[in-house]
Tab-separated table of C-alpha atoms and ligand atoms in Angstrom:
chain	number	residue	atom	x	y	z
A	1	MET	CA	-0.330	0.047	-0.056
A	2	HIS	CA	2.895	2.963	0.821
A	3	ASN	CA	4.434	1.983	-2.964
A	4	ALA	CA	1.336	2.288	-4.013
A	5	ALA	CA	0.729	5.783	-2.877
A	6	PHE	CA	4.776	6.654	-3.582
A	7	LYS	CA	3.814	5.840	-7.291
A	8	GLU	CA	0.655	7.878	-7.315
A	9	LEU	CA	2.492	10.917	-5.848
A	10	GLY	CA	5.483	10.163	-7.877
A	11	LEU	CA	7.728	9.922	-5.249
A	12	ASN	CA	11.444	8.277	-5.705
A	13	CYS	CA	10.628	6.187	-2.404
A	14	ILE	CA	10.020	2.261	-1.607
A	15	TYR	CA	9.477	0.323	1.107
A	16	LEU	CA	10.750	-2.905	1.678
A	17	VAL	CA	9.798	-5.889	4.032
A	18	PHE	CA	12.269	-7.656	6.048
A	19	ASP	CA	12.398	-10.756	8.366
A	20	VAL	CA	14.582	-9.910	11.414
A	21	LEU	CA	15.510	-12.474	14.229
A	22	GLU	CA	15.059	-10.853	17.792
A	23	GLU	CA	18.670	-11.314	18.307
A	24	SER	CA	19.145	-9.145	15.504
A	25	LEU	CA	16.966	-6.360	15.976
A	26	GLY	CA	19.616	-3.960	16.912
A	27	GLU	CA	21.705	-4.310	14.464
A	28	ALA	CA	19.123	-4.427	12.151
A	29	VAL	CA	18.129	-0.783	13.443
A	30	ASN	CA	21.353	0.709	13.184
A	31	GLY	CA	22.054	-0.486	9.934
A	32	LEU	CA	18.896	1.242	8.675
A	33	ARG	CA	20.218	4.424	11.046
A	34	SER	CA	23.204	4.346	8.546
A	35	ILE	CA	21.864	3.864	5.161
A	36	GLY	CA	19.957	7.122	5.972
A	37	VAL	CA	16.001	5.831	5.419
A	38	LEU	CA	13.211	7.832	6.052
A	39	GLY	CA	11.907	5.519	8.254
A	40	PHE	CA	10.380	2.452	8.741
A	41	ASN	CA	7.824	0.355	10.590
A	42	VAL	CA	8.304	-2.377	12.819
A	43	THR	CA	5.840	-5.055	13.649
A	44	ILE	CA	4.995	-8.276	15.853
A	45	PRO	CA	7.084	-9.000	17.814
A	46	HIS	CA	9.570	-6.656	18.041
A	47	LYS	CA	6.857	-3.563	18.823
A	48	ILE	CA	8.208	-3.197	22.344
A	49	LYS	CA	11.438	-4.751	21.891
A	50	ILE	CA	12.449	-1.731	19.395
A	51	ILE	CA	12.106	0.824	22.079
A	52	LYS	CA	15.931	0.778	23.611
A	53	PHE	CA	17.242	0.734	20.183
A	54	LEU	CA	16.018	4.512	19.556
A	55	ASP	CA	16.463	7.804	20.672
A	56	GLU	CA	13.577	9.053	21.296
A	57	LEU	CA	9.764	8.595	21.849
A	58	ASP	CA	6.631	10.520	20.805
A	59	ASP	CA	4.082	10.778	22.831
A	60	SER	CA	1.705	8.155	21.135
A	61	ALA	CA	4.498	5.683	21.805
A	62	LYS	CA	5.155	6.577	25.133
A	63	LEU	CA	1.428	6.572	25.841
A	64	VAL	CA	0.714	2.920	24.158
A	65	LYS	CA	4.127	1.877	25.876
A	66	ALA	CA	4.558	0.379	22.050
A	67	VAL	CA	5.940	1.623	18.787
A	68	ASN	CA	5.266	0.707	15.202
A	69	THR	CA	6.669	3.523	13.084
A	70	VAL	CA	9.858	4.869	13.375
A	71	ILE	CA	11.122	8.426	11.616
A	72	ARG	CA	14.725	9.500	11.178
A	73	ARG	CA	15.396	13.148	11.659
A	74	ASP	CA	18.730	14.510	11.373
A	75	ASP	CA	20.576	11.092	13.142
A	76	LYS	CA	17.728	10.585	15.455
A	77	LEU	CA	15.553	7.639	15.535
A	78	ILE	CA	12.296	8.465	16.929
A	79	GLY	CA	9.310	6.014	17.643
A	80	TYR	CA	5.620	6.813	16.859
A	81	ASN	CA	2.645	4.197	17.512
A	82	THR	CA	0.437	4.887	14.502
A	83	ASP	CA	-1.974	2.210	15.401
A	84	LEU	CA	-3.464	4.705	18.033
A	85	TYR	CA	-4.108	6.729	14.792
A	86	GLY	CA	-5.640	4.306	12.994
A	87	ILE	CA	-8.016	3.073	15.230
A	88	GLU	CA	-8.984	6.965	16.392
A	89	ARG	CA	-9.285	8.220	12.932
A	90	VAL	CA	-11.351	4.490	12.039
A	91	LEU	CA	-13.984	5.353	14.928
A	92	ARG	CA	-14.384	9.030	14.286
A	93	GLU	CA	-15.832	8.399	11.134
A	94	VAL	CA	-18.553	6.518	12.805
A	95	ASP	CA	-21.670	8.291	12.148
A	96	GLU	CA	-23.476	9.176	16.018
A	97	LEU	CA	-21.107	6.822	17.802
A	98	ASN	CA	-22.288	6.029	20.734
A	99	ARG	CA	-19.437	6.353	23.620
A	100	ASP	CA	-21.133	5.283	26.963
A	101	LEU	CA	-19.251	1.564	27.109
A	102	GLY	CA	-16.574	0.421	24.788
A	103	LEU	CA	-15.275	-3.213	25.267
A	104	ILE	CA	-12.086	-4.233	24.388
A	105	ILE	CA	-10.751	-7.829	23.739
A	106	GLY	CA	-7.105	-7.738	24.385
A	107	ALA	CA	-4.299	-5.795	26.251
A	108	GLY	CA	-1.320	-6.067	23.800
A	109	GLY	CA	-0.014	-3.482	21.642
A	110	ALA	CA	-3.331	-2.932	19.885
A	111	GLY	CA	-5.436	-3.422	23.311
A	112	ARG	CA	-3.634	-0.569	24.631
A	113	ALA	CA	-3.735	1.683	21.247
A	114	SER	CA	-7.717	1.251	21.443
A	115	ALA	CA	-7.721	1.797	24.958
A	116	ILE	CA	-5.979	5.333	24.674
A	117	ALA	CA	-8.389	5.875	21.309
A	118	LEU	CA	-11.331	5.373	23.224
A	119	THR	CA	-10.058	7.798	26.150
A	120	ASN	CA	-9.615	10.390	22.971
A	121	LEU	CA	-12.989	9.486	21.736
A	122	GLY	CA	-14.447	10.208	25.646
A	123	PHE	CA	-16.137	7.166	26.495
A	124	SER	CA	-17.425	7.329	29.503
A	125	GLU	CA	-16.873	3.573	30.439
A	126	ILE	CA	-14.109	1.067	29.429
A	127	ILE	CA	-14.229	-2.154	29.876
A	128	ILE	CA	-11.105	-4.373	28.918
A	129	ALA	CA	-11.130	-8.412	28.461
A	130	ASN	CA	-8.297	-10.310	28.349
A	131	ARG	CA	-6.833	-13.630	28.380
A	132	THR	CA	-4.092	-13.035	30.978
A	133	PHE	CA	-6.064	-10.850	33.671
A	134	GLU	CA	-3.246	-9.116	35.333
A	135	ARG	CA	-2.654	-7.509	31.672
A	136	ALA	CA	-5.970	-6.152	31.740
A	137	SER	CA	-5.833	-5.079	34.877
A	138	ASN	CA	-2.547	-3.161	34.302
A	139	LEU	CA	-4.103	-1.088	31.136
A	140	ALA	CA	-7.144	-0.797	33.254
A	141	GLU	CA	-5.176	1.393	35.879
A	142	GLN	CA	-3.293	3.154	33.353
A	143	ILE	CA	-6.777	4.346	31.902
A	144	LEU	CA	-7.757	5.144	35.507
A	145	GLU	CA	-4.406	7.341	36.026
A	146	LEU	CA	-5.874	9.502	32.812
A	147	GLY	CA	-8.898	9.855	34.352
A	148	PHE	CA	-10.932	7.620	33.013
A	149	SER	CA	-13.229	5.186	34.202
A	150	ALA	CA	-11.623	1.523	33.285
A	151	LYS	CA	-12.722	-2.490	34.526
A	152	PRO	CA	-10.667	-5.164	33.920
A	153	ILE	CA	-12.715	-8.482	33.368
A	154	PRO	CA	-11.925	-12.220	32.678
A	155	LEU	CA	-12.673	-13.745	29.200
A	156	THR	CA	-15.290	-16.083	30.865
A	157	ASP	CA	-17.238	-12.669	31.882
A	158	LEU	CA	-17.207	-11.341	28.134
A	159	PRO	CA	-20.819	-12.535	26.820
A	160	ARG	CA	-22.137	-10.354	29.991
A	161	TYR	CA	-20.234	-7.114	29.194
A	162	ALA	CA	-20.599	-7.633	25.337
A	163	SER	CA	-24.859	-7.709	25.498
A	164	SER	CA	-24.250	-3.983	26.734
A	165	ALA	CA	-21.235	-3.122	25.040
A	166	ASN	CA	-21.815	0.089	22.060
A	167	LEU	CA	-18.904	-1.025	20.869
A	168	ILE	CA	-16.428	-4.055	20.649
A	169	ILE	CA	-12.904	-3.970	19.453
A	170	ASN	CA	-11.237	-7.355	18.846
A	171	ALA	CA	-7.454	-6.464	19.493
A	172	THR	CA	-6.797	-10.444	20.181
A	173	PRO	CA	-5.456	-12.724	16.788
A	174	LEU	CA	-8.710	-14.531	17.470
A	175	GLY	CA	-9.918	-15.162	13.718
A	176	MET	CA	-6.680	-14.611	12.091
A	177	ALA	CA	-5.683	-16.538	9.303
A	178	PRO	CA	-4.304	-19.328	8.804
A	179	SER	CA	-4.171	-20.851	12.258
A	180	LEU	CA	-6.707	-19.353	14.081
A	181	ILE	CA	-9.537	-18.495	11.104
A	182	SER	CA	-12.312	-20.153	12.830
A	183	GLU	CA	-11.977	-18.546	16.252
A	184	THR	CA	-14.260	-15.595	17.529
A	185	PRO	CA	-14.257	-14.066	20.710
A	186	LEU	CA	-17.878	-13.610	20.672
A	187	LYS	CA	-21.143	-15.059	19.103
A	188	ARG	CA	-23.839	-13.218	17.852
A	189	ASP	CA	-26.325	-13.993	20.654
A	190	HIS	CA	-24.064	-11.729	23.153
A	191	ILE	CA	-24.094	-8.878	20.136
A	192	ARG	CA	-26.213	-5.883	20.365
A	193	ARG	CA	-28.183	-5.134	17.337
A	194	ASP	CA	-27.077	-1.475	17.975
A	195	SER	CA	-23.577	-2.149	18.312
A	196	ILE	CA	-20.644	-1.103	16.352
A	197	VAL	CA	-17.764	-4.316	16.223
A	198	LEU	CA	-14.460	-3.679	14.982
A	199	ASP	CA	-12.187	-6.662	14.050
A	200	LEU	CA	-8.705	-5.503	13.892
A	201	VAL	CA	-7.681	-8.487	12.336
A	202	TYR	CA	-7.702	-7.932	8.566
A	203	ASN	CA	-7.042	-11.165	7.563
A	204	PRO	CA	-9.355	-12.445	6.163
A	205	LEU	CA	-11.430	-9.289	5.414
A	206	ARG	CA	-14.603	-10.931	6.804
A	207	THR	CA	-13.788	-12.805	10.360
A	208	ARG	CA	-15.838	-15.034	12.292
A	209	LEU	CA	-16.188	-11.919	14.396
A	210	LEU	CA	-17.447	-9.569	11.606
A	211	ILE	CA	-19.873	-13.045	10.549
A	212	GLU	CA	-21.184	-13.141	13.249
A	213	ALA	CA	-22.176	-9.451	13.946
A	214	GLU	CA	-23.612	-9.131	10.763
A	215	ARG	CA	-25.433	-12.134	12.049
A	216	ALA	CA	-26.904	-10.039	14.911
A	217	GLY	CA	-27.454	-7.212	12.803
A	218	ALA	CA	-24.788	-4.890	14.077
A	219	CYS	CA	-22.459	-2.653	12.228
A	220	THR	CA	-18.795	-3.989	11.364
A	221	ILE	CA	-15.561	-2.482	10.768
A	222	SER	CA	-12.942	-4.259	9.186
A	223	GLY	CA	-9.386	-4.395	10.415
A	224	LEU	CA	-8.205	-2.922	6.488
A	225	LYS	CA	-9.492	0.173	7.355
A	226	VAL	CA	-7.254	0.425	10.208
A	227	LEU	CA	-4.486	-0.676	9.033
A	228	ALA	CA	-4.586	1.964	5.764
A	229	ALA	CA	-5.479	4.425	8.479
A	230	GLN	CA	-1.997	3.755	10.368
A	231	GLY	CA	-0.107	3.522	7.148
A	232	ALA	CA	-1.618	6.756	6.095
A	233	GLU	CA	-0.097	8.164	9.264
A	234	ALA	CA	2.925	6.384	9.274
A	235	PHE	CA	3.337	7.598	5.444
A	236	LYS	CA	2.758	11.511	6.544
A	237	LEU	CA	5.436	11.063	9.595
A	238	TRP	CA	8.195	9.908	7.169
A	239	THR	CA	7.631	12.183	4.158
A	240	GLY	CA	5.297	14.820	5.222
A	241	ILE	CA	2.963	14.566	2.379
A	242	ASP	CA	-0.804	13.655	2.907
A	243	PRO	CA	-1.130	10.282	1.088
A	244	PRO	CA	-4.186	9.123	-0.792
A	245	ILE	CA	-5.389	6.787	1.557
A	246	ASP	CA	-7.954	5.306	-0.797
A	247	VAL	CA	-5.353	4.213	-3.011
A	248	MET	CA	-3.295	2.915	-0.004
A	249	TYR	CA	-6.788	1.005	0.943
A	250	SER	CA	-6.873	-0.523	-2.274
A	251	ALA	CA	-3.630	-1.678	-2.722
A	252	ALA	CA	-3.659	-3.121	0.627
A	253	LEU	CA	-7.417	-5.284	-0.391
A	254	LYS	CA	-6.049	-6.314	-3.536
A	255	ALA	CA	-3.045	-7.835	-1.803
A	256	LEU	CA	-5.176	-9.845	0.322
A	257	ARG	CA	-7.330	-11.164	-2.710
A	258	GLY	CA	-3.759	-12.424	-4.326
A	259	GLU	CA	-4.468	-9.872	-7.092
A	260	LYS	CA	-1.794	-7.947	-8.838
A	261	ILE	CA	-1.297	-4.479	-7.498
B	301	NAP	P1	-0.108	-8.800	21.020
B	301	NAP	O1	0.718	-7.144	21.772
B	301	NAP	O2	0.627	-9.842	21.326
B	301	NAP	O3	-1.253	-8.864	21.907
B	301	NAP	C1	-1.760	-10.022	21.534
B	301	NAP	C2	-3.061	-9.736	22.511
B	301	NAP	O4	-4.269	-11.082	21.986
B	301	NAP	C3	-2.767	-10.411	24.143
B	301	NAP	O5	-3.833	-9.487	24.951
B	301	NAP	C4	-3.306	-11.580	24.407
B	301	NAP	O6	-3.296	-12.293	25.570
B	301	NAP	C5	-4.128	-12.104	23.191
B	301	NAP	N1	-3.995	-13.434	22.578
B	301	NAP	C6	-3.438	-13.908	21.907
B	301	NAP	N2	-3.635	-15.078	21.440
B	301	NAP	C7	-4.783	-15.474	22.289
B	301	NAP	C8	-5.597	-16.458	22.104
B	301	NAP	N3	-5.397	-17.955	21.624
B	301	NAP	N4	-6.993	-16.292	23.105
B	301	NAP	C9	-7.123	-15.089	23.393
B	301	NAP	N5	-6.500	-13.994	23.512
B	301	NAP	C10	-5.097	-14.085	23.196
B	301	NAP	O7	-0.330	-8.366	19.597
B	301	NAP	P2	-0.611	-7.098	19.305
B	301	NAP	O8	0.092	-6.317	18.347
B	301	NAP	O9	-1.814	-6.181	20.297
B	301	NAP	O10	-1.717	-7.725	17.844
B	301	NAP	C11	-3.167	-8.156	18.303
B	301	NAP	C12	-3.956	-8.078	16.664
B	301	NAP	O11	-4.167	-7.256	16.289
B	301	NAP	C13	-3.095	-8.961	16.069
B	301	NAP	O12	-3.855	-9.825	15.164
B	301	NAP	C14	-2.708	-7.771	14.508
B	301	NAP	O13	-2.105	-8.224	13.189
B	301	NAP	C15	-4.077	-6.904	14.732
B	301	NAP	N6	-3.773	-5.446	14.983
B	301	NAP	C16	-4.154	-5.087	13.803
B	301	NAP	C17	-3.862	-4.151	13.274
B	301	NAP	C18	-4.631	-3.075	12.251
B	301	NAP	O14	-3.938	-2.187	11.703
B	301	NAP	N7	-5.296	-3.340	11.668
B	301	NAP	C19	-3.115	-2.763	13.882
B	301	NAP	C20	-2.356	-3.683	15.073
B	301	NAP	C21	-2.587	-5.005	15.530
B	301	NAP	P3	-2.706	-12.575	26.577
B	301	NAP	O15	-1.993	-11.025	27.079
B	301	NAP	O16	-3.302	-13.477	27.742
B	301	NAP	O17	-1.096	-12.758	25.995
């Protein structure tokens, strides 16, 4: 999607993908610093471990405690979290979003970005469900410290809280291809007709959770929208140019469908 936007804007830039082993992360970061890249993204499993190799963190990365985008300014590498921006942007586009109760499933990097996004959107209450209860508890504590109402719950209580949530965000890999594709954190019976369900998993495009939510009559949002929005923000940080997000979204969609971009 980045290369599609570079092409559309006629920019002489290229986005490349590398597999980096955990033990080589520091060397890889210093290599990127030396060759003078505009910046780079970092994904699972390096979003937290990368922090010690960077010079500065933007507030977004400090709040989420994870980095997905790095920019090089002079000889400094600065870490950002554009997942936070992407989630917030996509939710701001929802007409008449009811901000009473937001339920987040997951308390890893994406779960934390979701929770901060909901505070920025002014949700009255944020429920955090996670497999490891302690992580949900720590995140809820951070949200409380920011002055918002938050409650951690174990995954077993999910159906009960889901039935009253206005917004549900899946921030776990449940439903993701290939190995977790048949999983869903919730079934249709526990999803309100008038709720919004955002699945951060974007492969497949229609996850089991989104299918369950559609069957319940809820409004669904695919994680691909967030992927494009977080990518657009990273693009802007690297180049100073607002990219054509629709071009990025279509390129990502084609890539997912195995079509030529
Ligand atoms: P992460 O930091 O590794 O966190 C994973 C979270 O999922 C943790 O809360 C973990 O619970 C939970 N989890 C993992 N396996 C589980 C299982 N089998 N059953 C129940 N809970 C499980 O990963 P992340 O960066 O937050 O990413 C989470 C998902 O969001 C991934 O699928 C990723 O692709 C997606 N994502 C999408 C976008 C986007 O742009 N659309 C952006 C970021 C992430 P524990 O704490 O118990 O381990």
